[in-house]
mmCIF file of C-alpha atoms in Angstrom:
data_model
loop_
_atom_site.group_PDB
_atom_site.id
_atom_site.type_symbol
_atom_site.label_atom_id
_atom_site.label_comp_id
_atom_site.label_asym_id
_atom_site.label_seq_id
_atom_site.Cartn_x
_atom_site.Cartn_y
_atom_site.Cartn_z
ATOM 1 C CA MET Z 171 -9.286 -14.943 1.858
ATOM 2 C CA SER Z 172 -11.499 -15.008 -1.206
ATOM 3 C CA ALA Z 173 -10.037 -16.342 -4.417
ATOM 4 C CA ASN Z 174 -12.302 -14.016 -6.401
ATOM 5 C CA ARG Z 175 -10.738 -11.018 -8.082
ATOM 6 C CA PRO Z 176 -12.208 -8.345 -10.344
ATOM 7 C CA GLU Z 177 -11.398 -8.248 -14.020
ATOM 8 C CA PRO Z 178 -8.238 -6.285 -14.878
ATOM 9 C CA GLY Z 179 -9.159 -2.655 -15.470
ATOM 10 C CA THR Z 180 -11.964 -2.687 -12.869
ATOM 11 C CA PRO Z 181 -12.072 0.343 -10.513
ATOM 12 C CA MET Z 182 -11.989 -0.579 -6.811
ATOM 13 C CA ILE Z 183 -10.808 0.766 -3.493
ATOM 14 C CA VAL Z 184 -8.228 -0.309 -0.953
ATOM 15 C CA GLN Z 185 -9.484 0.608 2.490
ATOM 16 C CA TRP Z 186 -7.408 1.043 5.639
ATOM 17 C CA ARG Z 187 -8.303 1.371 9.295
ATOM 18 C CA LYS Z 188 -6.317 1.658 12.507
ATOM 19 C CA TRP Z 189 -5.994 -1.022 15.172
ATOM 20 C CA ASP Z 190 -9.022 0.253 17.123
ATOM 21 C CA GLY Z 191 -11.225 0.154 14.021
ATOM 22 C CA SER Z 192 -11.164 3.907 13.352
ATOM 23 C CA PRO Z 193 -11.111 4.870 9.640
ATOM 24 C CA HIS Z 194 -7.818 5.584 7.918
ATOM 25 C CA TRP Z 195 -6.972 5.944 4.206
ATOM 26 C CA THR Z 196 -9.401 5.019 1.442
ATOM 27 C CA ASN Z 197 -7.553 4.787 -1.883
ATOM 28 C CA GLU Z 198 -9.218 4.715 -5.293
ATOM 29 C CA GLN Z 199 -7.494 2.028 -7.359
ATOM 30 C CA VAL Z 200 -7.891 -0.105 -10.454
ATOM 31 C CA TYR Z 201 -7.228 -3.846 -10.463
ATOM 32 C CA LEU Z 202 -4.335 -4.795 -12.766
ATOM 33 C CA GLY Z 203 -3.765 -8.525 -12.296
ATOM 34 C CA SER Z 204 -1.598 -10.955 -10.368
ATOM 35 C CA ASP Z 205 1.757 -12.721 -10.579
ATOM 36 C CA GLN Z 206 3.978 -14.870 -8.370
ATOM 37 C CA TRP Z 207 4.191 -12.065 -5.788
ATOM 38 C CA GLY Z 208 0.489 -11.381 -5.331
ATOM 39 C CA ASP Z 209 -2.149 -8.999 -6.686
ATOM 40 C CA TRP Z 210 -1.301 -5.666 -8.289
ATOM 41 C CA VAL Z 211 -3.566 -2.626 -8.197
ATOM 42 C CA GLY Z 212 -2.838 0.804 -9.614
ATOM 43 C CA GLN Z 213 -3.704 4.423 -8.989
ATOM 44 C CA PRO Z 214 -3.681 6.571 -12.131
ATOM 45 C CA ARG Z 215 -2.631 10.188 -11.870
ATOM 46 C CA GLY Z 216 -5.466 12.309 -10.525
ATOM 47 C CA TRP Z 217 -7.242 9.529 -8.608
ATOM 48 C CA ARG Z 218 -8.187 10.234 -5.009
ATOM 49 C CA SER Z 219 -6.952 9.124 -1.596
ATOM 50 C CA SER Z 220 -8.747 10.372 1.510
ATOM 51 C CA ARG Z 221 -8.944 9.931 5.254
ATOM 52 C CA PRO Z 222 -10.738 11.928 7.949
ATOM 53 C CA GLY Z 223 -9.405 15.472 7.712
ATOM 54 C CA ARG Z 224 -7.191 14.976 4.661
ATOM 55 C CA GLU Z 225 -7.542 14.290 0.938
ATOM 56 C CA PHE Z 226 -5.244 14.400 -2.090
ATOM 57 C CA THR Z 227 -5.085 13.246 -5.681
ATOM 58 C CA ALA Z 228 -2.191 11.158 -6.979
ATOM 59 C CA PRO Z 229 0.400 13.465 -8.588
ATOM 60 C CA ALA Z 230 1.847 10.567 -10.586
ATOM 61 C CA PRO Z 231 0.900 6.976 -11.450
ATOM 62 C CA ASN Z 232 1.594 4.366 -8.806
ATOM 63 C CA ILE Z 233 1.027 0.653 -8.352
ATOM 64 C CA THR Z 234 0.554 -1.367 -5.170
ATOM 65 C CA LEU Z 235 1.359 -5.016 -4.577
ATOM 66 C CA ILE Z 236 -0.902 -6.832 -2.120
ATOM 67 C CA PRO Z 237 1.161 -9.969 -1.479
ATOM 68 C CA HIS Z 238 -0.179 -13.484 -1.333
ATOM 69 C CA PRO Z 239 -1.433 -14.121 2.219
ATOM 70 C CA ASP Z 240 0.759 -15.604 4.880
ATOM 71 C CA PRO Z 241 -0.504 -19.207 5.230
ATOM 72 C CA ASP Z 242 -0.550 -19.011 9.041
ATOM 73 C CA ARG Z 243 -2.558 -15.777 9.250
ATOM 74 C CA GLY Z 244 -4.576 -15.926 6.035
ATOM 75 C CA ALA Z 245 -3.688 -12.307 5.302
ATOM 76 C CA ALA Z 246 -0.787 -10.150 4.126
ATOM 77 C CA ASP Z 247 1.368 -7.964 6.375
ATOM 78 C CA LEU Z 248 2.484 -5.265 3.927
ATOM 79 C CA ALA Z 249 1.418 -3.259 0.897
ATOM 80 C CA LEU Z 250 4.229 -2.277 -1.493
ATOM 81 C CA THR Z 251 3.584 0.927 -3.473
ATOM 82 C CA ILE Z 252 5.887 1.927 -6.336
ATOM 83 C CA ASN Z 253 5.676 5.344 -7.983
ATOM 84 C CA ARG Z 254 6.710 6.552 -11.419
ATOM 85 C CA GLY Z 255 7.751 10.180 -11.828
ATOM 86 C CA HIS Z 256 6.782 11.220 -8.295
ATOM 87 C CA PRO Z 257 7.433 14.977 -7.846
ATOM 88 C CA LYS Z 258 9.409 14.338 -4.633
ATOM 89 C CA GLY Z 259 11.388 11.441 -6.071
ATOM 90 C CA MET Z 260 9.607 8.827 -3.952
ATOM 91 C CA ARG Z 261 9.997 5.473 -5.664
ATOM 92 C CA ILE Z 262 8.900 3.003 -2.957
ATOM 93 C CA TYR Z 263 6.549 3.316 -0.001
ATOM 94 C CA ILE Z 264 5.723 0.176 1.977
ATOM 95 C CA ASP Z 265 2.895 0.244 4.504
ATOM 96 C CA LEU Z 266 3.356 -2.408 7.169
ATOM 97 C CA ALA Z 267 -0.045 -3.941 7.747
ATOM 98 C CA TRP Z 268 -2.097 -6.436 9.671
ATOM 99 C CA ASP Z 269 -5.000 -8.506 8.411
ATOM 100 C CA LEU Z 270 -4.661 -7.158 4.849
ATOM 101 C CA ARG Z 271 -7.103 -9.253 2.839
ATOM 102 C CA TRP Z 272 -9.713 -9.237 0.084
ATOM 103 C CA THR Z 273 -13.455 -8.889 0.559
ATOM 104 C CA ALA Z 274 -16.483 -8.490 -1.666
ATOM 105 C CA ASP Z 275 -18.226 -5.931 0.548
ATOM 106 C CA ALA Z 276 -17.871 -2.165 0.384
ATOM 107 C CA GLU Z 277 -17.707 -0.271 3.677
ATOM 108 C CA ASP Z 278 -17.228 3.188 2.192
ATOM 109 C CA GLY Z 279 -16.212 4.905 -0.988
ATOM 110 C CA GLU Z 280 -17.747 6.311 -4.141
ATOM 111 C CA PRO Z 281 -20.768 4.679 -5.788
ATOM 112 C CA GLY Z 282 -19.622 2.016 -8.219
ATOM 113 C CA MET Z 283 -16.237 1.806 -6.504
ATOM 114 C CA PRO Z 284 -16.427 -1.374 -4.399
ATOM 115 C CA ALA Z 285 -14.027 -2.063 -1.543
ATOM 116 C CA LEU Z 286 -12.206 -5.231 -2.491
ATOM 117 C CA ALA Z 287 -9.168 -5.084 -0.218
ATOM 118 C CA HIS Z 288 -8.885 -3.799 3.331
ATOM 119 C CA GLY Z 289 -6.388 -3.941 6.164
ATOM 120 C CA ILE Z 290 -5.042 -2.367 9.343
ATOM 121 C CA ASP Z 291 -2.345 0.264 8.931
ATOM 122 C CA MET Z 292 0.424 -0.501 11.429
ATOM 123 C CA ASP Z 293 2.293 2.834 11.433
ATOM 124 C CA LEU Z 294 5.746 1.678 10.321
ATOM 125 C CA ASP Z 295 6.665 2.350 6.698
ATOM 126 C CA VAL Z 296 9.715 1.638 4.570
ATOM 127 C CA VAL Z 297 10.540 4.416 2.108
ATOM 128 C CA ARG Z 298 12.977 4.764 -0.780
ATOM 129 C CA VAL Z 299 13.534 8.168 -2.332
ATOM 130 C CA GLU Z 300 15.700 8.541 -5.404
ATOM 131 C CA GLY Z 301 18.841 10.527 -4.598
ATOM 132 C CA GLU Z 302 21.002 10.992 -1.514
ATOM 133 C CA ARG Z 303 18.310 10.369 1.082
ATOM 134 C CA GLY Z 304 17.960 6.743 0.023
ATOM 135 C CA THR Z 305 16.020 4.172 2.082
ATOM 136 C CA TRP Z 306 14.816 4.236 5.687
ATOM 137 C CA VAL Z 307 12.149 3.015 8.119
ATOM 138 C CA ASP Z 308 9.687 5.844 8.668
ATOM 139 C CA ASP Z 309 7.149 6.783 11.370
ATOM 140 C CA ARG Z 310 8.948 5.142 14.295
ATOM 141 C CA ASP Z 311 7.566 7.894 16.541
ATOM 142 C CA GLU Z 312 3.971 7.090 15.550
ATOM 143 C CA TRP Z 313 4.698 3.388 16.103
ATOM 144 C CA ALA Z 314 6.016 4.062 19.614
ATOM 145 C CA GLU Z 315 2.993 6.216 20.449
ATOM 146 C CA HIS Z 316 0.499 3.666 19.196
ATOM 147 C CA LEU Z 317 2.186 0.790 21.008
ATOM 148 C CA VAL Z 318 0.886 2.431 24.169
ATOM 149 C CA GLN Z 319 -2.366 3.894 22.817
ATOM 150 C CA TYR Z 320 -3.631 0.715 21.115
ATOM 151 C CA GLY Z 321 -1.837 -1.918 23.157
ATOM 152 C CA TYR Z 322 -0.490 -3.954 20.255
ATOM 153 C CA PRO Z 323 0.073 -7.618 21.188
ATOM 154 C CA ALA Z 324 3.686 -8.634 21.826
ATOM 155 C CA ASP Z 325 3.774 -11.110 18.939
ATOM 156 C CA VAL Z 326 2.511 -8.445 16.505
ATOM 157 C CA ILE Z 327 5.154 -5.990 17.740
ATOM 158 C CA ALA Z 328 7.979 -8.508 17.357
ATOM 159 C CA HIS Z 329 6.851 -9.608 13.908
ATOM 160 C CA LEU Z 330 6.446 -6.125 12.447
ATOM 161 C CA GLU Z 331 9.635 -4.667 13.935
ATOM 162 C CA ALA Z 332 11.638 -7.545 12.433
ATOM 163 C CA LEU Z 333 9.753 -7.222 9.141
ATOM 164 C CA ALA Z 334 10.527 -3.503 8.892
ATOM 165 C CA LEU Z 335 14.272 -4.128 9.186
ATOM 166 C CA ASP Z 336 14.120 -6.996 6.698
ATOM 167 C CA LEU Z 337 12.199 -4.893 4.184
ATOM 168 C CA GLU Z 338 14.608 -1.989 4.596
ATOM 169 C CA GLN Z 339 17.481 -4.268 3.553
ATOM 170 C CA LYS Z 340 15.553 -5.782 0.640
ATOM 171 C CA VAL Z 341 14.597 -2.357 -0.690
ATOM 172 C CA ARG Z 342 18.192 -1.174 -0.438
ATOM 173 C CA THR Z 343 19.453 -4.158 -2.428
ATOM 174 C CA GLN Z 344 16.477 -3.946 -4.826
ATOM 175 C CA ILE Z 345 15.731 -7.640 -4.952
ATOM 176 C CA ALA Z 346 12.415 -8.695 -6.478
ATOM 177 C CA PRO Z 347 9.703 -7.554 -6.084
ATOM 178 C CA PHE Z 348 11.395 -4.354 -4.871
ATOM 179 C CA ASP Z 349 13.204 -3.842 -8.190
ATOM 180 C CA ASP Z 350 12.448 -1.912 -11.347
ATOM 181 C CA ALA Z 351 12.247 -5.039 -13.516
ATOM 182 C CA THR Z 352 9.266 -6.317 -11.526
ATOM 183 C CA ALA Z 353 7.468 -2.983 -11.134
ATOM 184 C CA ASP Z 354 7.868 -1.279 -14.489
ATOM 185 C CA PRO Z 355 5.727 -3.666 -16.583
ATOM 186 C CA TRP Z 356 2.862 -3.166 -14.129
ATOM 187 C CA LEU Z 357 3.309 0.602 -14.287
ATOM 188 C CA ASP Z 358 3.268 0.344 -18.098
ATOM 189 C CA ARG Z 359 0.050 -1.674 -17.880
ATOM 190 C CA LEU Z 360 -1.539 0.953 -15.636
ATOM 191 C CA GLU Z 361 -0.637 3.828 -17.955
ATOM 192 C CA ALA Z 362 -1.835 1.902 -21.011
ATOM 193 C CA LEU Z 363 -5.349 1.881 -19.528
ATOM 194 C CA GLY Z 364 -5.538 5.662 -20.106
ATOM 195 C CA MET Z 365 -7.577 6.227 -16.945
ATOM 196 C CA GLU Z 366 -5.838 9.310 -15.543
ATOM 197 C CA ARG Z 367 -7.980 12.265 -14.500
ATOM 198 C CA GLN Z 368 -7.275 15.897 -15.110
ATOM 199 C CA PRO Z 369 -7.069 18.168 -12.052
ATOM 200 C CA GLU Z 370 -10.285 19.949 -11.192
ATOM 201 C CA LYS Z 371 -10.214 23.702 -11.839
#
C-alpha cells in the first residue's frame, strides 16, 4: 500500500469491482485527510456515482473512511460511509470489501479525476437508518448468490461473515469511528470546501 496521498481538497475517485474483476461502482470523491482510523474522502452533494447500467448524483454530502490496512493482508476490508441530511434518513452505510487499497493509477473515470483507491465489493453491507428501522446487515441474498457464482474462498467467507456481525454491533452502540463525534468534523470539513454541484437542468 502506497504511503502517498493527495493534498486535502484534491478530487479523486474510489473505484470498485466484483470478485471476478467485472466493473462495479466508480465514485467521484475529494480527499479530506487522515486520522487514527485511516483516510477520509468526501462526496459533495451533486457529485456522481456510476456503475454499468446505473448512475446517480449524491443527494446530500457524505464522507467515507478507508481504514488503515490490515497488517496481514496489506489492505482494508471495509469502507465506512456516513451521510448528513440524507433524504431517506440513511446515516451509515458500510461496504464490506476485499483488497481495498490505494494506487496511483487511474483505470477509469473523468479526465483529471485520478483513481487513488480501489477495492472489491463483497456484497454484504451494514446500514443504519435514523428512526425505527435502525441497524441491520443488508444484501444477505446477494452474498448467498455470489458465494456460489464467484466461489469465494472459505477463509474470506468466514472473515467477512464474522466482520459483518461485529460491525452491526459496533454501529448499534455507536462506538468510534461509528459515532457522530468522529464523523461530524469531517463532514464539516467537506462542506467548508464549497465543492457541491447544482443539479443539471
